[in-house]
PDB file of C-alpha atoms in Angstrom:
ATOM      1  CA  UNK M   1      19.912  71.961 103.948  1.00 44.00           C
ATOM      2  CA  UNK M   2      18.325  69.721 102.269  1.00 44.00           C
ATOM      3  CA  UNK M   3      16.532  66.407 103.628  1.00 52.00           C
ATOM      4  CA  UNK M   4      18.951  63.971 104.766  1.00 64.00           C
ATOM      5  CA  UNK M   5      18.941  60.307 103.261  1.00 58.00           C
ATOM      6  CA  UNK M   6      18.355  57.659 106.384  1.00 55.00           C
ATOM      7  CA  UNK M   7      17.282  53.825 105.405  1.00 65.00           C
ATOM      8  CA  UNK M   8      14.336  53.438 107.598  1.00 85.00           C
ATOM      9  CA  UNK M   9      12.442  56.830 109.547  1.00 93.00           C
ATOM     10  CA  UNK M  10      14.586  58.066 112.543  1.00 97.00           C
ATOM     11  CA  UNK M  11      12.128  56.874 115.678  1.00 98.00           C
ATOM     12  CA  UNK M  12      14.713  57.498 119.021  1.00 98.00           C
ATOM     13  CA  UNK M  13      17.617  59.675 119.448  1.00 98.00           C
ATOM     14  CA  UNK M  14      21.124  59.411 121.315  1.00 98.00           C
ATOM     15  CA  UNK M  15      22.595  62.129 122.882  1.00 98.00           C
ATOM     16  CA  UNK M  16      26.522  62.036 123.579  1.00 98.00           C
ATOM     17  CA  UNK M  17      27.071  64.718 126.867  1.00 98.00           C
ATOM     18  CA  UNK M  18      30.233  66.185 126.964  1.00 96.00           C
ATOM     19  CA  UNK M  19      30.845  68.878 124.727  1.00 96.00           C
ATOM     20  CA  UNK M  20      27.500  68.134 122.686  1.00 98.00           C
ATOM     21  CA  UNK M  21      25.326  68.984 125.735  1.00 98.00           C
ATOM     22  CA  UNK M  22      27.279  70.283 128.349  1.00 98.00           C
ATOM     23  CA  UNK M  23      30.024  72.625 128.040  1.00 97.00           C
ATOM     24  CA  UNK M  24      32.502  70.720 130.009  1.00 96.00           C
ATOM     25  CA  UNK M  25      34.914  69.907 127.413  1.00 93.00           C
ATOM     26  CA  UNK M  26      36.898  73.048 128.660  1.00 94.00           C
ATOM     27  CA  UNK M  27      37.664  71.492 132.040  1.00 96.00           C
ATOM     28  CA  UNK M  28      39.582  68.576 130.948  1.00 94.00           C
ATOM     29  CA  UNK M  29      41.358  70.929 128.310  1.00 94.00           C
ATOM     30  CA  UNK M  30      42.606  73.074 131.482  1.00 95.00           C
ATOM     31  CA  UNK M  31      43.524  70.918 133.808  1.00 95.00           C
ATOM     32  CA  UNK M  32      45.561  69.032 131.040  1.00 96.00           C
ATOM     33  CA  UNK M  33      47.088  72.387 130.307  1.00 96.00           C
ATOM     34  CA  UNK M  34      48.241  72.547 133.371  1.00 95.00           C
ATOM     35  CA  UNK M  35      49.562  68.920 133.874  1.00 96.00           C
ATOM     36  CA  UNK M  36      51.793  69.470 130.339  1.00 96.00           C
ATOM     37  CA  UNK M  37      53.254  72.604 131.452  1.00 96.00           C
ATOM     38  CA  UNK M  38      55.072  71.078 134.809  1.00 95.00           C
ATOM     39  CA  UNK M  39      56.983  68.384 131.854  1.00 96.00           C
ATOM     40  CA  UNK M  40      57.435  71.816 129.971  1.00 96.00           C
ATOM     41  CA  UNK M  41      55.059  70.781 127.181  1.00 95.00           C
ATOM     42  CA  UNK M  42      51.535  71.956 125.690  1.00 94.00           C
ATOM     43  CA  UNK M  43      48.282  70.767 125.207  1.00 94.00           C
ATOM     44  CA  UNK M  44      47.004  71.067 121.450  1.00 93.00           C
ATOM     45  CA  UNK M  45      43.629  70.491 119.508  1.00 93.00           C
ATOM     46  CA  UNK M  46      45.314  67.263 117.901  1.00 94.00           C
ATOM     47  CA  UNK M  47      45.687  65.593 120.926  1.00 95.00           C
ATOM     48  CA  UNK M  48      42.451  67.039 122.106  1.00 95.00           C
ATOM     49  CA  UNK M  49      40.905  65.139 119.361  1.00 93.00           C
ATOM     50  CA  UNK M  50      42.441  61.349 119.933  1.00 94.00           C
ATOM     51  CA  UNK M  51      41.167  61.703 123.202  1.00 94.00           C
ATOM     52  CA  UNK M  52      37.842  62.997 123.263  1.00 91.00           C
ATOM     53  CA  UNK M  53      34.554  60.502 123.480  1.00 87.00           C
ATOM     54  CA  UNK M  54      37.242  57.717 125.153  1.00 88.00           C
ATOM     55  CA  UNK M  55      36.604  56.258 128.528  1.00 88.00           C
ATOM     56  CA  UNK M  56      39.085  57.748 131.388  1.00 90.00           C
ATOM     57  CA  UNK M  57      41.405  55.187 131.262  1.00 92.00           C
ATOM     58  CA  UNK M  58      41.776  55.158 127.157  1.00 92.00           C
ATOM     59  CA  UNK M  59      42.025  58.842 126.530  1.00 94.00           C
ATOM     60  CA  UNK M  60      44.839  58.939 129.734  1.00 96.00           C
ATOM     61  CA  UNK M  61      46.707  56.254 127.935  1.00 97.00           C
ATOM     62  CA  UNK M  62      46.654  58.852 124.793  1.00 97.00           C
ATOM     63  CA  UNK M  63      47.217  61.480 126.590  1.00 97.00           C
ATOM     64  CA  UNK M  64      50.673  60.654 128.307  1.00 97.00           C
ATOM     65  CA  UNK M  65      52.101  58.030 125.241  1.00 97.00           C
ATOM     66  CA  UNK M  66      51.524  60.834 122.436  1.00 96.00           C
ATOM     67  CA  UNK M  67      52.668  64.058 124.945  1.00 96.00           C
ATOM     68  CA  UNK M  68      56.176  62.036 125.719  1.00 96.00           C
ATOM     69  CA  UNK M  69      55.529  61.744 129.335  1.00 97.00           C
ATOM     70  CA  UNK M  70      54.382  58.060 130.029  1.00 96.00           C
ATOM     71  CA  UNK M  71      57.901  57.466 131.170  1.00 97.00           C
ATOM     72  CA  UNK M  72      57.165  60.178 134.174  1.00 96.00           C
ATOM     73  CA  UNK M  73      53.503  60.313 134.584  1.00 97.00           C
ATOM     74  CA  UNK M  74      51.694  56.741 134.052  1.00 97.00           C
ATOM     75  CA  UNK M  75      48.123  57.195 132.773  1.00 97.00           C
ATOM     76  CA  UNK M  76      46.806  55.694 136.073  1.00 97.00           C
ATOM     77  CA  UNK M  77      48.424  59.016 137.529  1.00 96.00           C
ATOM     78  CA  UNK M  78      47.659  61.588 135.527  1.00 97.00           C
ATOM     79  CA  UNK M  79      43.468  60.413 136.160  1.00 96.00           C
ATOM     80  CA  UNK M  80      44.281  61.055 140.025  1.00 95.00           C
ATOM     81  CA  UNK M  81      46.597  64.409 139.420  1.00 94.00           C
ATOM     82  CA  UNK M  82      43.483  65.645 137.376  1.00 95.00           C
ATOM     83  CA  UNK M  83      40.291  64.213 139.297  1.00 95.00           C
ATOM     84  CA  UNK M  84      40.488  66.588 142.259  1.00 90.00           C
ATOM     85  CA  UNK M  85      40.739  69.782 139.901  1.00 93.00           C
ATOM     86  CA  UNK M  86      37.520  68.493 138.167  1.00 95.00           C
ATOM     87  CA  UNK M  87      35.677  67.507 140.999  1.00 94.00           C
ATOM     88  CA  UNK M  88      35.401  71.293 142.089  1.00 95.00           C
ATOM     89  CA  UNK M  89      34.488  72.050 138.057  1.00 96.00           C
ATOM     90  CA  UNK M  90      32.281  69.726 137.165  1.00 97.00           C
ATOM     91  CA  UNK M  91      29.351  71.279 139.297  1.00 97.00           C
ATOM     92  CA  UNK M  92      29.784  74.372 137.469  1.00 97.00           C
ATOM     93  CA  UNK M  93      28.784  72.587 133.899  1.00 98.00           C
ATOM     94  CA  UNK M  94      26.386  74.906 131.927  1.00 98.00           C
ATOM     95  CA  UNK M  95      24.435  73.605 129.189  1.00 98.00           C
ATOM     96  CA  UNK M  96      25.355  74.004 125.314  1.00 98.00           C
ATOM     97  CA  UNK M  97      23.184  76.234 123.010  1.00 98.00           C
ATOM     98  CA  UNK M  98      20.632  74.918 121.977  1.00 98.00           C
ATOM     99  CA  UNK M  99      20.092  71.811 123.993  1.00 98.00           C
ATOM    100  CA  UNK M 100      17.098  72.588 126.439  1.00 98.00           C
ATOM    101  CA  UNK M 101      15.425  73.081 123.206  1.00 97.00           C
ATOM    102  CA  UNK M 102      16.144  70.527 121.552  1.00 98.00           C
ATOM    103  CA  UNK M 103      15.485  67.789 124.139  1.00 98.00           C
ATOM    104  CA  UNK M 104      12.214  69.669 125.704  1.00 98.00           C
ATOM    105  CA  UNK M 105      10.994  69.638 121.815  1.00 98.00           C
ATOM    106  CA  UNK M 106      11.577  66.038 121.243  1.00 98.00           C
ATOM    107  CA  UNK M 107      10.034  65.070 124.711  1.00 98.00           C
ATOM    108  CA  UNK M 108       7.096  66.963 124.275  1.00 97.00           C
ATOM    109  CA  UNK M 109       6.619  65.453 120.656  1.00 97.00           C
ATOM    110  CA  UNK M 110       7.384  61.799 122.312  1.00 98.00           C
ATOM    111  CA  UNK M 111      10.418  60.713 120.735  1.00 98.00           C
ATOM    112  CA  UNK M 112      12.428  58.491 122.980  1.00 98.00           C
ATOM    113  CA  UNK M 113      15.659  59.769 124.005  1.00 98.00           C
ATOM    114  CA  UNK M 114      18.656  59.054 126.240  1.00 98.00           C
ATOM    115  CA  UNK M 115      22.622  59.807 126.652  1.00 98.00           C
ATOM    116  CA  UNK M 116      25.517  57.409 126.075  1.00 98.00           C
ATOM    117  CA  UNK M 117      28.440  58.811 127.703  1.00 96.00           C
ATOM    118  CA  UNK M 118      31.994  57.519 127.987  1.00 92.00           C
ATOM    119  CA  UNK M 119      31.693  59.837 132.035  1.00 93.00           C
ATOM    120  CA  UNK M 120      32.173  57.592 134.702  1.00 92.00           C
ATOM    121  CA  UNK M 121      28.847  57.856 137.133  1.00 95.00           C
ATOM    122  CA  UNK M 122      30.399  59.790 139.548  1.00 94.00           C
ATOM    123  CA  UNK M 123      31.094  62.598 136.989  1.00 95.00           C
ATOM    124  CA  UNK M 124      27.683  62.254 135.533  1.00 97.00           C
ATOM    125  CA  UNK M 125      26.347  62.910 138.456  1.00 97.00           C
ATOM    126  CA  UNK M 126      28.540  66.386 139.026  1.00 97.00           C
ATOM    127  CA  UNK M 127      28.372  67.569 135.859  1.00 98.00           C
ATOM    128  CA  UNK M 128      24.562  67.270 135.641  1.00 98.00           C
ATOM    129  CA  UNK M 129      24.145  68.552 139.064  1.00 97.00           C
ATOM    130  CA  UNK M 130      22.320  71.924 137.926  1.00 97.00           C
ATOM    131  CA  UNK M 131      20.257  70.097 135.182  1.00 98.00           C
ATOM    132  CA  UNK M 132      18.402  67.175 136.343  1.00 98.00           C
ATOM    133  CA  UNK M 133      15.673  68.361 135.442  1.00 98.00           C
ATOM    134  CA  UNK M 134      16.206  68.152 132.308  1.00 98.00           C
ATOM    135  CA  UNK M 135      18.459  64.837 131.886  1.00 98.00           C
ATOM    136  CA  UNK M 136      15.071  63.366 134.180  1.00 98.00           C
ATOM    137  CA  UNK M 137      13.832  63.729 130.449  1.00 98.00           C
ATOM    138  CA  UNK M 138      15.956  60.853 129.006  1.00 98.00           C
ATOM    139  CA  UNK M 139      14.054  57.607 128.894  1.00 98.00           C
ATOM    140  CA  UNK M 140      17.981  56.042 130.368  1.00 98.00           C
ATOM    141  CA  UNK M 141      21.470  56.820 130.596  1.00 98.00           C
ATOM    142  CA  UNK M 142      24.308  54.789 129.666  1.00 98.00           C
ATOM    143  CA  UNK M 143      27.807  55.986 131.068  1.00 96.00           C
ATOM    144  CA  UNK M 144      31.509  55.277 130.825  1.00 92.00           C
ATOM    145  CA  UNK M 145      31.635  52.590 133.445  1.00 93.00           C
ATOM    146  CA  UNK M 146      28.752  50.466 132.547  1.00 95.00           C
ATOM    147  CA  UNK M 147      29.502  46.471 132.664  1.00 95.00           C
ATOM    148  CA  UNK M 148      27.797  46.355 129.267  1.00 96.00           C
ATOM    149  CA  UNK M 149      29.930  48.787 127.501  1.00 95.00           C
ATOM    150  CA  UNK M 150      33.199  46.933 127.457  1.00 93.00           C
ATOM    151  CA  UNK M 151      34.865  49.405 125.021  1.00 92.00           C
ATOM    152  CA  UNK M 152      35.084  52.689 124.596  1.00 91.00           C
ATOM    153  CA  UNK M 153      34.020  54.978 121.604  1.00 93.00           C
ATOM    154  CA  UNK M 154      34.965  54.253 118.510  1.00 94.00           C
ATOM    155  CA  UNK M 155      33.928  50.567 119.445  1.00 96.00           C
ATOM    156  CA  UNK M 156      30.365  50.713 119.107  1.00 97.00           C
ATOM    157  CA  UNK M 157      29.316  49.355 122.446  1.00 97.00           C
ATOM    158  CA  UNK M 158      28.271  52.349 124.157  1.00 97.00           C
ATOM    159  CA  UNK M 159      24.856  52.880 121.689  1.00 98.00           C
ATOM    160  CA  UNK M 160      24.276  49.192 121.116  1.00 98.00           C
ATOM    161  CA  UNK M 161      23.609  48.985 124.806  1.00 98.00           C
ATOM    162  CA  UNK M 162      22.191  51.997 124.786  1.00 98.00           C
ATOM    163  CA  UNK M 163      19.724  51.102 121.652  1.00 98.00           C
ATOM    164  CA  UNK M 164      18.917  47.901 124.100  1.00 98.00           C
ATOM    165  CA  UNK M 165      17.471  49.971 126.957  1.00 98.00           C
ATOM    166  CA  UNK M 166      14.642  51.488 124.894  1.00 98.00           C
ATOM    167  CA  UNK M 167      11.202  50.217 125.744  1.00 97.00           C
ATOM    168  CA  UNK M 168      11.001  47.585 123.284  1.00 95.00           C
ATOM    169  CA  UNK M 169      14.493  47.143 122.550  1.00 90.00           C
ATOM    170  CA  UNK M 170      16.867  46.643 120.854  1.00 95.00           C
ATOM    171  CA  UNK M 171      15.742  49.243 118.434  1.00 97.00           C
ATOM    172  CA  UNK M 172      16.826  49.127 115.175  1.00 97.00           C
ATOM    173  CA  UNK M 173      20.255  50.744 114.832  1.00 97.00           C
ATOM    174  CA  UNK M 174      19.238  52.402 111.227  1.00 97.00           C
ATOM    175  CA  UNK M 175      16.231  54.032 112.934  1.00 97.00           C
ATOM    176  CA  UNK M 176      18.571  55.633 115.498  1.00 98.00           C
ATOM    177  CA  UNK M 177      19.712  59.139 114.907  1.00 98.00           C
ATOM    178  CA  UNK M 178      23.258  60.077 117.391  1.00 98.00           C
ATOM    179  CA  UNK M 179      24.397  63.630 117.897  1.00 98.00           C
ATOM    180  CA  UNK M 180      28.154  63.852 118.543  1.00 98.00           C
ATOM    181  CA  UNK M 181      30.935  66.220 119.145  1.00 97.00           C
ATOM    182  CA  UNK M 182      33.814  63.714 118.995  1.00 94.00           C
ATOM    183  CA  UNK M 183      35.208  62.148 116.488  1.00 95.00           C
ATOM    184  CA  UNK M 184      35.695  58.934 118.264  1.00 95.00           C
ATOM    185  CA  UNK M 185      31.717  59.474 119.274  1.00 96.00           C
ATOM    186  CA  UNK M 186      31.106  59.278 115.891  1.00 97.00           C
ATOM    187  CA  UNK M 187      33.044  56.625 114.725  1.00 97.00           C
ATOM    188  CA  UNK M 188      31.491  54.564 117.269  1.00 97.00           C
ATOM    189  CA  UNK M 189      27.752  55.687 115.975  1.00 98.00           C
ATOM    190  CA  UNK M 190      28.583  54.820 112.400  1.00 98.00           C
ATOM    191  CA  UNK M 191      30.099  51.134 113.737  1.00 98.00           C
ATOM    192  CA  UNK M 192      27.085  50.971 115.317  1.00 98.00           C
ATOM    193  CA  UNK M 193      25.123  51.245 112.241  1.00 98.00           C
ATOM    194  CA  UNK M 194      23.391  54.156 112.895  1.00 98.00           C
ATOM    195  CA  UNK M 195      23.014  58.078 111.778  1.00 98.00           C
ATOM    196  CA  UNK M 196      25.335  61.202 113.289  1.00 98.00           C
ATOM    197  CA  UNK M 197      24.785  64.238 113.428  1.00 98.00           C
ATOM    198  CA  UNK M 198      28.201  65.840 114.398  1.00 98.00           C
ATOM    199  CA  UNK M 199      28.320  69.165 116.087  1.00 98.00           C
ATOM    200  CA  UNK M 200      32.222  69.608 116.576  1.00 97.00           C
ATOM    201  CA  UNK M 201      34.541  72.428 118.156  1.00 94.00           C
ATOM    202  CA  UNK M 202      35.217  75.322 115.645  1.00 94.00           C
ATOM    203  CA  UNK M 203      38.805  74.183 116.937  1.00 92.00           C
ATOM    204  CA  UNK M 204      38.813  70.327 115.666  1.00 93.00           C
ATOM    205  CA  UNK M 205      40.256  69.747 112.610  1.00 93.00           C
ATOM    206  CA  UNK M 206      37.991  69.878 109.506  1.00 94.00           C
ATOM    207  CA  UNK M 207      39.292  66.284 108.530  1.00 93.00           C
ATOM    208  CA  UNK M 208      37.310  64.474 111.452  1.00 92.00           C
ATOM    209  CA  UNK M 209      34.111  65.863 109.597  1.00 95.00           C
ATOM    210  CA  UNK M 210      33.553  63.318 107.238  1.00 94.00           C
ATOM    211  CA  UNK M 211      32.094  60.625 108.345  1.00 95.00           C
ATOM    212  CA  UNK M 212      29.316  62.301 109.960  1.00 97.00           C
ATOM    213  CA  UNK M 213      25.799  62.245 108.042  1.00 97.00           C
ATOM    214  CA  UNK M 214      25.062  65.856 108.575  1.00 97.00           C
ATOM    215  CA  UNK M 215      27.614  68.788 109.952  1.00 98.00           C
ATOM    216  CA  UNK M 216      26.544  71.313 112.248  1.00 98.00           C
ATOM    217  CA  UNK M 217      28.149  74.081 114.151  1.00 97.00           C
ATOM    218  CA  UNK M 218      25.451  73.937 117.039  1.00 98.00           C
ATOM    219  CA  UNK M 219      22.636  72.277 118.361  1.00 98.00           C
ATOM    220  CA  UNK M 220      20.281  75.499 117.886  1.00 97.00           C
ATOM    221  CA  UNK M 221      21.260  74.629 113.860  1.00 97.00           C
ATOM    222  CA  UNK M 222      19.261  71.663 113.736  1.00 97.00           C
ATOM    223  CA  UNK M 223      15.942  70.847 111.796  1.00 96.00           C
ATOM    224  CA  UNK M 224      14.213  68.162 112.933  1.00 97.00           C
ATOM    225  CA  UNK M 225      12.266  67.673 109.491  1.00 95.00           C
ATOM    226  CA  UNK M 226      15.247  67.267 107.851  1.00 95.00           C
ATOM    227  CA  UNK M 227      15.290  63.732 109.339  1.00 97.00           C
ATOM    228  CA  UNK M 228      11.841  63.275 109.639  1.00 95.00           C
ATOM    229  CA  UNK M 229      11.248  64.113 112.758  1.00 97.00           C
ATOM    230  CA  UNK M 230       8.282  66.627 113.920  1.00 96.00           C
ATOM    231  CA  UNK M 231       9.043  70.426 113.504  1.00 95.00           C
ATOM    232  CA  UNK M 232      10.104  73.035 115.686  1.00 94.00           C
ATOM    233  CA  UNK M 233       6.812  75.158 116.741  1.00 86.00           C
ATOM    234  CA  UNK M 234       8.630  78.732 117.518  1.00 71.00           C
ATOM    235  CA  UNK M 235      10.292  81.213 115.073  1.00 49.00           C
ATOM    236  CA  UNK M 236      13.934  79.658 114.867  1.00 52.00           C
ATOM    237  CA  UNK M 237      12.837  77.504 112.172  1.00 44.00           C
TER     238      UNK M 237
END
């Protein structure tokens, strides 16, 4: 596609995790398969959606008001029926196409990166259990629990503080470029003030695509000189 319009040149980058860099978006949809079906109910992409990019607490309060259950299961409940399940899945996480390359390429071409998260530590630190290698390439990580981010996604907290962390911080937010998966994640970027690049489930529904800057249907899709940012070296593009 063509070159995307930014204000100012895109200098750092902000990776979301879940689902954008790590397949582990499939773990929360089972075990909360399996939590509807004792109340006799299902799990669907449109709840799916409100509830992905939230903090724990947030997307739990979703999840039981909008499935019918809060009267039975309390959202402080259903985060302890499902943390055990995903404590034994998290460790498994493998990485989403495209993303080794992607980060090693913009390391190696020094462009400061990091992660803003809405995963509580302790789940950051399962779920990137097989790969710290390669999150050890993030200049910082800011996660769900941090005292600084005081909201969840869509609130724009999460990157603020993380666009503080930089060396020589706060960067501006318009030479920020965010890759997300939710659409929360990228409401938050664009509240934030800064460019999205939004790399959603084939599942989510096509209406959450708008307010991203640039759609893509994986990570191994992007081209870096389409924002400016130095070129991929080997044959994908």
């Amino acid at each position: 596609m063509a070159a995307v319009s930014s204000k100012k040149p895109i200098t750092h980058v902000i990776f979301d995790m879940d689902g954008l860099l790590l397949d582990t978006e499939k773990f929360y949809t089972e075990v909360q398969e399996l939590i509807l079906a004792r109340y006799n109910k299902t799990f669907d992409w449109s709840l799916k959606a409100k509830m992905m990019g939230k903090k724990a607490i947030e997307a739990a309060q979703v999840f039981v008001e909008e499935s019918g259950i809060s009267d039975k299961l309390s959202a402080e409940d259903f985060l302890v029926q499902r943390e055990e399940t995903l404590q034994t899945l998290f460790p498994t996480s493998e990485l989403m196409p495209g993303a080794s390359r992607l980060i090693r390429h913009l390391h190696a071409k020094g462009i400061p990166m990091c992660v803003a998260t809405g995963s509580l530590a302790r789940h950051f630190e399962l779920k990137t259990q097989k790969h710290r290698e390669l999150f050890s390439l993030m200049h910082h990580v800011v996660r769900g629990d941090d005292p600084e981010v005081k909201q969840g996604k869509p609130s724009p907290d999460i990157f603020l503080a993380a666009a503080k962390r930089f060396e020589g911080g706060p960067i501006d937010s318009q030479e920020i470029l965010v890759f997300e998966d939710a659409p929360s994640g990228v409401l938050a970027a664009k509240n934030a003030g800064m460019s999205v690049v939004m790399v959603p489930d084939p599942r989510l529904d096509s209406s959450y695509h708008s307010n991203a800057d640039q759609l893509l249907s994986s990570l191994l899709d992007f081209n870096p000189k389409d924002w400016g940012l130095p070129p991929f070296e080997d044959a994908l593009n």
